[in-house]
Coordinates of N, CA and C in Angstrom, one line a residue:
M1 N 134.9 -73.6 108.6 CA 136.0 -72.6 109.2 C 137.0 -72.7 107.9
T2 N 137.5 -71.3 107.3 CA 138.3 -71.2 106.1 C 139.5 -70.9 106.7
E3 N 140.6 -70.8 105.7 CA 142.0 -71.0 106.1 C 142.5 -69.9 107.1
L4 N 142.2 -69.0 106.1 CA 141.8 -67.3 106.8 C 141.6 -68.1 108.4
E5 N 140.1 -67.8 108.9 CA 139.8 -67.9 109.6 C 140.9 -69.0 111.4
S6 N 141.4 -69.7 110.5 CA 142.4 -70.8 111.4 C 143.1 -69.9 112.1
G7 N 143.8 -70.9 113.3 CA 144.7 -69.8 113.9 C 146.2 -70.1 113.0
A8 N 146.5 -70.5 112.7 CA 147.6 -71.0 111.7 C 148.2 -69.4 111.6
S9 N 149.6 -70.0 111.4 CA 150.8 -68.0 111.8 C 150.3 -67.7 110.6
R10 N 151.0 -66.4 110.5 CA 150.6 -65.9 109.0 C 151.7 -65.2 108.6
P11 N 152.7 -66.1 107.3 CA 153.6 -65.2 106.6 C 153.3 -63.4 106.1
L12 N 154.7 -63.3 105.6 CA 154.4 -61.6 105.0 C 154.0 -61.8 103.8
L13 N 154.4 -63.1 102.6 CA 153.9 -62.8 101.8 C 152.8 -64.5 101.1
S14 N 152.2 -64.4 100.3 CA 151.8 -65.5 99.9 C 152.0 -65.7 98.3
I15 N 152.4 -67.0 97.6 CA 152.3 -66.9 96.2 C 151.4 -67.8 96.4
C16 N 150.4 -67.5 95.5 CA 149.4 -68.4 94.9 C 149.9 -68.4 93.2
L17 N 149.7 -70.0 93.5 CA 149.8 -70.1 91.5 C 148.4 -71.4 91.1
P18 N 147.8 -70.5 90.4 CA 146.8 -71.3 90.6 C 147.0 -72.0 88.6
V19 N 146.5 -72.7 88.4 CA 146.7 -74.2 88.0 C 145.8 -75.0 86.8
Y20 N 145.8 -75.1 85.8 CA 145.3 -76.1 84.6 C 145.7 -76.5 84.0
N21 N 146.1 -78.0 83.9 CA 147.2 -78.8 83.3 C 148.7 -78.3 82.8
G22 N 149.3 -77.7 83.8 CA 150.7 -77.0 83.9 C 152.0 -77.9 83.9
A23 N 151.1 -79.7 83.6 CA 152.1 -80.5 84.3 C 153.8 -80.3 83.3
E24 N 153.4 -79.9 82.2 CA 154.7 -79.5 80.9 C 155.5 -77.9 82.1
Y25 N 154.6 -77.1 82.6 CA 156.0 -76.0 83.2 C 156.2 -76.3 84.3
L26 N 155.5 -77.1 85.3 CA 154.9 -76.9 86.7 C 156.8 -77.9 87.1
P27 N 157.3 -78.7 86.5 CA 158.6 -78.9 87.3 C 160.2 -77.7 87.3
N28 N 159.8 -76.7 85.9 CA 160.2 -76.1 86.3 C 160.5 -74.7 86.9
V29 N 159.0 -74.6 86.9 CA 158.6 -73.1 88.2 C 158.8 -73.4 89.1
L30 N 158.5 -74.8 89.7 CA 158.4 -75.1 91.4 C 160.0 -75.3 91.3
A31 N 160.9 -75.7 90.6 CA 162.4 -75.7 90.4 C 163.0 -74.2 90.8
A32 N 162.0 -73.4 90.8 CA 162.8 -72.4 90.2 C 162.5 -71.5 91.6
L33 N 161.3 -71.9 92.0 CA 160.9 -71.7 93.8 C 161.2 -71.7 94.8
L34 N 161.0 -72.9 94.4 CA 160.9 -73.7 96.1 C 162.2 -73.7 96.9
P35 N 163.1 -73.6 96.7 CA 164.7 -73.7 97.0 C 164.6 -72.1 97.8
Q36 N 164.5 -71.5 97.0 CA 164.0 -70.0 97.5 C 163.3 -69.8 98.5
A37 N 162.2 -70.3 98.7 CA 160.7 -70.3 99.9 C 161.2 -71.2 100.1
D38 N 161.7 -71.7 100.5 CA 162.1 -72.8 101.6 C 163.4 -71.8 103.0
D39 N 164.5 -71.5 101.9 CA 165.2 -70.5 103.1 C 164.0 -69.6 103.8
L40 N 163.4 -69.4 103.2 CA 162.1 -67.9 104.0 C 161.0 -68.6 103.9
R41 N 161.2 -70.0 104.7 CA 159.9 -70.1 105.5 C 159.1 -69.6 106.4
D42 N 159.5 -68.6 107.7 CA 158.5 -68.2 108.2 C 158.1 -66.9 108.1
K43 N 158.3 -66.5 106.6 CA 157.9 -65.4 105.8 C 156.9 -66.0 104.1
V44 N 157.2 -66.7 104.2 CA 156.8 -67.1 102.5 C 155.9 -68.5 102.5
E45 N 154.8 -67.7 101.7 CA 154.4 -69.9 102.0 C 153.5 -69.8 100.0
V46 N 153.8 -70.8 100.0 CA 153.8 -71.3 98.1 C 152.3 -72.1 98.4
I47 N 151.5 -71.1 97.5 CA 150.1 -72.3 97.3 C 149.9 -72.5 95.8
V48 N 149.7 -73.9 95.8 CA 148.8 -74.3 94.5 C 147.6 -74.5 94.4
A49 N 147.1 -73.8 93.6 CA 145.0 -73.8 93.3 C 145.2 -74.5 91.5
D50 N 144.4 -75.6 92.2 CA 144.3 -76.9 90.8 C 143.2 -76.5 90.2
D51 N 143.0 -75.8 88.6 CA 141.6 -76.2 88.8 C 141.1 -77.4 88.4
A52 N 141.4 -78.7 88.8 CA 140.5 -79.7 87.8 C 141.5 -80.2 87.2
S53 N 143.1 -80.6 86.9 CA 143.1 -80.4 85.7 C 143.4 -81.8 85.7
Q54 N 143.3 -82.2 84.1 CA 143.3 -83.9 83.4 C 144.6 -83.7 82.9
D55 N 145.5 -83.3 83.2 CA 147.5 -84.0 82.9 C 148.0 -84.7 84.5
A56 N 149.2 -84.0 84.8 CA 149.6 -85.1 85.4 C 150.4 -83.9 86.9
S57 N 149.7 -82.7 86.3 CA 149.7 -81.8 87.5 C 149.1 -82.1 88.9
E58 N 148.1 -82.6 89.2 CA 148.0 -82.9 90.4 C 149.8 -84.0 91.3
Q59 N 149.6 -84.8 90.4 CA 150.9 -85.6 90.9 C 152.2 -85.3 91.4
I60 N 153.1 -84.4 90.1 CA 153.6 -83.1 90.8 C 153.5 -82.5 91.7
C61 N 152.2 -82.0 91.7 CA 152.1 -80.8 93.4 C 152.1 -81.1 94.4
R62 N 151.1 -82.9 94.5 CA 151.0 -83.9 95.9 C 152.7 -84.2 95.7
T63 N 153.2 -83.7 95.6 CA 154.2 -85.0 95.3 C 155.5 -83.9 96.1
Q64 N 155.4 -82.1 95.6 CA 156.3 -81.3 96.7 C 155.1 -81.1 97.9
A65 N 154.0 -81.2 97.9 CA 153.1 -81.0 99.2 C 153.4 -81.9 100.5
A66 N 153.7 -83.0 100.0 CA 154.2 -84.1 100.3 C 155.3 -83.4 102.2
T67 N 156.0 -83.0 101.2 CA 157.4 -82.5 101.4 C 157.6 -82.0 102.6
G68 N 155.9 -81.1 102.5 CA 155.7 -79.5 103.5 C 156.1 -78.5 102.5
R69 N 156.7 -78.5 101.1 CA 156.9 -77.2 100.6 C 156.0 -76.1 99.7
L70 N 155.1 -77.2 99.9 CA 154.0 -75.9 99.5 C 152.1 -76.0 99.9
R71 N 151.5 -75.6 99.7 CA 150.1 -76.6 99.9 C 149.6 -76.5 98.8
Y72 N 148.5 -77.8 99.0 CA 148.0 -78.0 96.9 C 146.3 -78.1 97.5
I73 N 145.6 -77.6 96.7 CA 144.8 -77.2 96.5 C 143.7 -77.8 95.5
R74 N 143.0 -78.6 95.0 CA 142.3 -79.2 93.9 C 141.3 -79.0 94.2
N75 N 140.2 -78.0 93.2 CA 139.3 -77.6 92.8 C 138.7 -78.9 92.6
S76 N 137.3 -79.2 92.2 CA 136.0 -80.1 92.2 C 134.7 -78.7 92.2
P77 N 134.1 -79.1 91.5 CA 134.3 -79.4 89.8 C 135.6 -77.7 89.7
N78 N 136.1 -77.5 87.7 CA 136.5 -76.2 87.2 C 136.3 -75.6 87.7
L79 N 136.6 -74.2 88.3 CA 136.2 -73.1 88.1 C 136.4 -72.3 87.6
G80 N 137.4 -71.7 86.2 CA 137.6 -70.8 85.7 C 138.9 -70.3 86.9
M81 N 139.4 -69.5 85.3 CA 140.5 -68.6 85.6 C 140.2 -67.4 87.0
G82 N 139.4 -66.8 86.0 CA 139.3 -65.9 87.7 C 138.7 -66.1 89.4
P83 N 137.6 -67.2 89.4 CA 137.5 -67.7 90.7 C 138.2 -67.9 90.8
N84 N 139.4 -69.0 90.3 CA 140.4 -70.0 91.2 C 140.9 -68.4 91.5
I85 N 141.5 -68.1 91.0 CA 142.4 -66.3 91.6 C 141.9 -66.0 92.8
A86 N 140.7 -66.0 92.5 CA 139.9 -65.1 93.5 C 139.7 -66.2 94.5
R87 N 139.5 -67.5 95.2 CA 139.5 -67.9 96.4 C 141.2 -68.4 96.6
C88 N 142.1 -68.5 95.9 CA 143.1 -68.2 96.5 C 143.2 -67.3 97.3
I89 N 143.0 -66.2 97.2 CA 142.9 -64.8 97.3 C 142.1 -64.6 98.8
T90 N 141.1 -64.9 99.0 CA 139.9 -65.3 99.8 C 139.8 -66.7 100.8
H91 N 140.1 -67.4 100.2 CA 139.9 -68.7 101.3 C 141.3 -69.0 101.2
H92 N 142.2 -68.9 100.4 CA 143.5 -70.1 100.6 C 144.8 -69.0 101.4
A93 N 144.9 -68.0 101.0 CA 146.0 -67.1 101.3 C 146.2 -66.6 103.0
R94 N 147.3 -66.6 103.4 CA 147.1 -66.3 104.2 C 148.4 -65.0 105.0
G95 N 149.0 -64.3 104.1 CA 150.2 -63.8 103.9 C 149.7 -62.2 104.4
R96 N 150.3 -61.5 104.6 CA 150.0 -59.9 104.8 C 149.6 -59.3 103.4
Y97 N 150.6 -60.3 102.1 CA 149.9 -59.6 101.5 C 150.4 -61.5 99.9
V98 N 150.0 -61.1 99.0 CA 149.4 -62.2 98.3 C 150.1 -61.6 96.4
W99 N 150.0 -62.9 96.1 CA 151.0 -62.9 94.5 C 150.5 -63.5 94.0
I100 N 150.2 -63.3 93.4 CA 149.4 -64.1 92.2 C 150.6 -64.2 91.1
W101 N 150.6 -65.6 90.9 CA 151.2 -66.1 89.1 C 150.9 -67.0 88.5
S102 N 151.8 -67.3 87.4 CA 151.2 -67.9 86.8 C 151.6 -69.6 86.4
Q103 N 151.6 -70.6 85.4 CA 151.9 -71.8 85.4 C 153.1 -71.4 84.9
H104 N 153.8 -70.2 84.3 CA 154.9 -70.3 83.5 C 155.7 -69.4 83.5
C105 N 155.8 -68.7 85.3 CA 156.7 -68.2 85.5 C 157.7 -68.7 86.7
L106 N 158.9 -67.9 85.4 CA 159.6 -68.3 86.7 C 161.0 -67.4 87.6
L107 N 161.2 -67.7 89.0 CA 161.5 -66.9 89.4 C 163.5 -66.3 89.7
R108 N 163.3 -65.3 88.9 CA 165.1 -65.5 89.2 C 166.4 -65.8 90.4
T109 N 167.2 -65.9 90.2 CA 168.2 -66.6 91.7 C 168.2 -64.9 92.8
G110 N 167.7 -65.7 93.5 CA 167.8 -64.5 95.1 C 167.0 -63.3 94.4
K111 N 166.1 -63.4 94.1 CA 164.8 -62.1 93.8 C 164.0 -62.4 94.8
L112 N 163.4 -63.5 95.4 CA 163.0 -63.9 96.3 C 163.3 -63.4 98.0
R113 N 164.2 -63.2 97.9 CA 165.1 -62.9 99.4 C 164.8 -61.2 99.1
E114 N 164.7 -60.7 97.6 CA 165.3 -59.2 97.9 C 163.8 -58.1 97.9
I115 N 162.5 -59.2 97.4 CA 161.7 -59.2 97.2 C 161.2 -58.7 98.6
I116 N 161.0 -59.6 99.8 CA 161.0 -60.1 101.3 C 161.7 -58.7 101.9
K117 N 163.3 -58.4 101.9 CA 163.6 -57.4 102.7 C 162.5 -56.2 101.7
Q118 N 162.2 -55.6 100.9 CA 161.7 -54.5 100.3 C 160.6 -54.7 100.8
L119 N 159.8 -55.8 101.0 CA 157.8 -55.4 101.7 C 157.9 -55.2 103.3
S120 N 159.3 -56.2 103.9 CA 159.5 -56.0 105.0 C 159.7 -54.2 105.0
Q121 N 161.2 -53.3 104.8 CA 161.6 -52.2 104.8 C 160.2 -51.7 105.2
Y122 N 159.4 -51.6 103.9 CA 158.1 -50.4 103.9 C 157.0 -51.1 103.9
S123 N 156.6 -51.6 105.4 CA 156.0 -52.2 105.7 C 154.3 -51.6 105.6
D124 N 153.6 -50.5 105.1 CA 152.9 -49.9 105.1 C 152.3 -49.6 103.6
T125 N 153.5 -50.5 102.2 CA 152.7 -50.9 101.2 C 151.9 -51.5 101.3
T126 N 150.8 -50.8 100.1 CA 149.3 -51.8 100.0 C 149.6 -52.2 98.5
V127 N 150.5 -52.2 97.4 CA 150.6 -52.5 96.0 C 152.5 -52.1 95.9
A128 N 152.7 -53.8 95.5 CA 154.0 -53.2 95.2 C 153.9 -54.1 93.3
Y129 N 155.0 -53.7 92.7 CA 155.4 -53.8 90.9 C 156.7 -54.6 91.0
V130 N 156.9 -55.8 90.7 CA 157.6 -56.4 90.5 C 158.0 -56.1 88.5
N131 N 159.0 -55.8 88.1 CA 159.3 -55.7 87.1 C 159.6 -57.0 86.7
F132 N 159.8 -57.4 85.3 CA 159.6 -59.0 84.9 C 160.2 -58.8 83.1
R133 N 161.1 -60.2 83.0 CA 161.5 -59.9 81.6 C 160.3 -61.3 81.4
C134 N 160.7 -61.5 79.7 CA 159.7 -61.9 78.8 C 160.2 -62.7 78.1
A135 N 160.3 -63.8 77.7 CA 160.6 -64.9 77.5 C 159.5 -65.5 76.1
I136 N 160.0 -66.0 74.9 CA 159.1 -66.8 74.5 C 158.9 -68.1 74.9
Y137 N 157.5 -68.7 74.7 CA 157.7 -70.2 75.2 C 156.5 -70.7 74.6
P138 N 156.5 -72.0 74.2 CA 156.9 -73.1 74.5 C 158.6 -73.1 74.0
D139 N 159.1 -72.6 72.9 CA 160.3 -72.5 72.2 C 161.5 -72.3 73.1
R140 N 161.4 -71.3 74.0 CA 163.1 -70.6 74.7 C 162.6 -71.8 76.2
W141 N 161.2 -72.4 76.6 CA 161.3 -72.4 77.8 C 162.3 -74.2 78.3
P142 N 162.5 -73.6 79.6 CA 164.3 -74.1 79.8 C 164.4 -75.6 80.3
V143 N 165.2 -76.8 80.4 CA 165.2 -77.6 80.1 C 165.6 -78.0 81.6
E144 N 166.1 -76.9 82.2 CA 166.1 -76.6 83.5 C 166.8 -75.7 84.8
C145 N 166.4 -75.1 85.6 CA 166.2 -74.0 86.9 C 166.3 -73.9 87.9
G146 N 166.8 -74.8 88.6 CA 167.0 -75.5 89.9 C 167.7 -74.0 91.2
G147 N 166.6 -73.3 91.6 CA 167.0 -72.3 92.0 C 166.5 -71.2 91.4
G148 N 166.4 -71.3 90.6 CA 165.6 -69.7 90.3 C 166.8 -70.1 88.8
F149 N 166.1 -69.1 87.8 CA 165.9 -68.9 86.3 C 167.0 -68.0 86.3
D150 N 168.5 -67.6 85.6 CA 168.9 -66.8 84.6 C 169.7 -66.5 83.5
G151 N 168.6 -67.8 82.1 CA 168.4 -67.9 81.3 C 168.4 -66.4 80.5
D152 N 168.6 -66.8 78.7 CA 167.6 -65.8 78.0 C 167.0 -65.8 77.9
Y153 N 166.6 -63.7 77.4 CA 164.9 -63.6 77.8 C 165.0 -62.6 76.8
D154 N 163.5 -62.1 75.9 CA 163.7 -61.5 74.9 C 163.9 -60.1 75.5
Y155 N 163.1 -59.2 76.4 CA 162.8 -58.3 77.1 C 162.3 -57.9 78.1
I156 N 162.4 -56.8 78.9 CA 162.3 -56.4 79.8 C 161.0 -55.9 79.8
S157 N 160.8 -56.0 81.1 CA 158.6 -55.1 80.2 C 158.8 -53.9 80.9
N158 N 159.3 -53.4 81.8 CA 160.1 -52.0 82.1 C 161.0 -51.2 81.8
A159 N 161.6 -50.9 81.3 CA 162.8 -50.2 81.0 C 163.4 -49.4 82.0
D160 N 162.4 -49.1 83.1 CA 162.7 -48.3 84.3 C 162.7 -49.4 85.6
T161 N 164.3 -49.2 86.1 CA 164.6 -50.5 87.2 C 164.7 -49.7 87.8
E162 N 164.2 -48.6 88.0 CA 165.1 -47.8 89.9 C 163.8 -48.2 90.6
D163 N 164.1 -48.6 91.8 CA 163.9 -49.5 93.1 C 163.2 -47.9 93.8
R164 N 162.3 -47.9 93.8 CA 162.0 -46.2 94.4 C 159.9 -46.8 95.3
V165 N 159.7 -46.1 96.0 CA 158.8 -45.4 96.6 C 157.5 -44.4 95.8
I166 N 156.3 -44.7 95.9 CA 156.0 -44.1 95.3 C 154.3 -44.0 96.2
S167 N 153.3 -42.6 95.8 CA 152.2 -42.8 97.0 C 151.4 -42.6 96.6
R168 N 151.3 -43.0 95.2 CA 149.9 -42.8 94.5 C 150.4 -44.3 93.6
W169 N 149.1 -45.5 93.5 CA 149.6 -46.0 92.4 C 149.3 -45.3 91.3
N170 N 149.1 -44.4 90.6 CA 148.3 -43.5 89.8 C 149.2 -43.1 89.1
A171 N 151.0 -42.9 89.6 CA 151.9 -42.8 89.4 C 152.9 -43.8 88.8
L172 N 151.9 -45.0 89.1 CA 152.9 -45.9 87.9 C 152.8 -46.2 86.7
L173 N 151.1 -45.3 86.3 CA 150.6 -45.8 84.9 C 151.8 -44.8 83.7
D174 N 151.9 -45.2 83.3 CA 152.9 -45.3 81.9 C 152.5 -45.5 80.8
P175 N 152.1 -44.7 79.7 CA 151.5 -45.2 78.1 C 152.4 -46.3 77.1
Q176 N 154.1 -45.8 78.1 CA 155.0 -46.7 76.8 C 155.1 -47.6 78.1
S177 N 154.7 -48.6 78.7 CA 155.1 -49.1 79.4 C 154.0 -50.3 79.7
C178 N 154.3 -51.1 80.5 CA 153.6 -52.6 80.5 C 153.1 -52.7 82.6
L179 N 153.3 -50.9 83.0 CA 153.2 -51.3 85.0 C 152.2 -51.8 85.0
C180 N 151.5 -51.4 84.6 CA 149.8 -52.1 85.4 C 148.9 -51.9 84.3
T181 N 149.6 -53.2 83.6 CA 148.2 -54.5 82.4 C 149.1 -55.7 83.0
Q182 N 149.5 -56.1 83.9 CA 150.1 -57.9 84.4 C 149.6 -58.0 85.5
T183 N 148.8 -58.8 85.0 CA 148.5 -59.1 86.7 C 149.2 -59.8 87.2
Y184 N 150.2 -60.5 87.1 CA 151.0 -61.1 87.8 C 152.7 -60.3 88.0
A185 N 152.2 -59.2 87.9 CA 153.7 -58.4 88.1 C 153.3 -57.8 90.0
H186 N 152.7 -57.1 90.2 CA 152.3 -56.6 91.5 C 151.7 -57.6 92.8
I187 N 152.0 -57.2 93.6 CA 151.9 -58.0 94.8 C 150.9 -56.8 95.9
V188 N 150.1 -57.3 95.7 CA 148.7 -56.9 96.4 C 148.3 -56.7 98.2
D189 N 148.7 -55.9 98.8 CA 147.8 -56.1 100.5 C 146.8 -57.4 99.9
R190 N 146.8 -58.3 101.0 CA 145.5 -59.4 100.6 C 144.3 -59.0 101.6
Q191 N 144.6 -58.4 102.8 CA 142.8 -57.6 102.9 C 142.1 -56.7 102.3
R192 N 142.7 -56.0 101.7 CA 142.7 -55.2 100.5 C 141.9 -55.9 99.2
S193 N 142.6 -56.9 98.4 CA 142.0 -58.2 97.6 C 141.0 -58.0 98.1
A194 N 140.9 -59.1 99.3 CA 140.1 -60.0 99.5 C 138.8 -59.1 99.3
D195 N 138.8 -58.0 100.7 CA 137.4 -56.9 100.4 C 136.9 -56.5 99.4
F196 N 137.6 -56.6 98.4 CA 137.6 -55.8 97.0 C 136.6 -56.9 96.5
L197 N 137.3 -58.4 96.2 CA 136.0 -59.7 96.4 C 135.3 -59.8 96.5
S198 N 135.2 -59.3 98.0 CA 133.7 -60.1 98.4 C 132.5 -58.5 98.0
R199 N 133.0 -57.5 97.7 CA 132.0 -57.3 97.1 C 131.4 -57.2 95.8
Q200 N 132.1 -57.8 95.2 CA 132.4 -58.1 93.3 C 130.9 -59.2 93.5
T201 N 130.5 -59.8 94.5 CA 129.8 -61.2 95.0 C 128.6 -61.1 95.1

């Protein structure tokens, strides 16, 4: 029986964090994310899918998992990035929506509650695009960012910061932007993603 088939309650959003040798970054990634997820525990789950890391990633994640703040899954053997992401969606995520992160994503203060508000308000949404800011790492990797990161950045991915609803995904296509090119900027209906991935195997 997969986690999707168990009778567990289903959150609105599954944040899936595929990890491989991310120990240098994970403490700050989790410090920015988990306090915000704690406040929305009935609506948000955090899943770390460790692809057989050889560094301290396992220890860092198991420490947080022991407190119930995230679910930790460790692959053995290493699956590779694509299969690890796919397995997060098809086997581990329980939410109505799934948001795939990287081990370098830092959540801004208060933004998870804002995202949940939007997803709740527009319940027929299939895909949501989350604008993002970019910094150079590891040169500017923060020392501390508990509860969220609001520090310096180099540029914002898309200059259009207006919140709006669109009827078709191709309305986001803009040759002057990164709107449809960043995996980590999209929150997607989990079942549609899982259905698509099942047809690829």
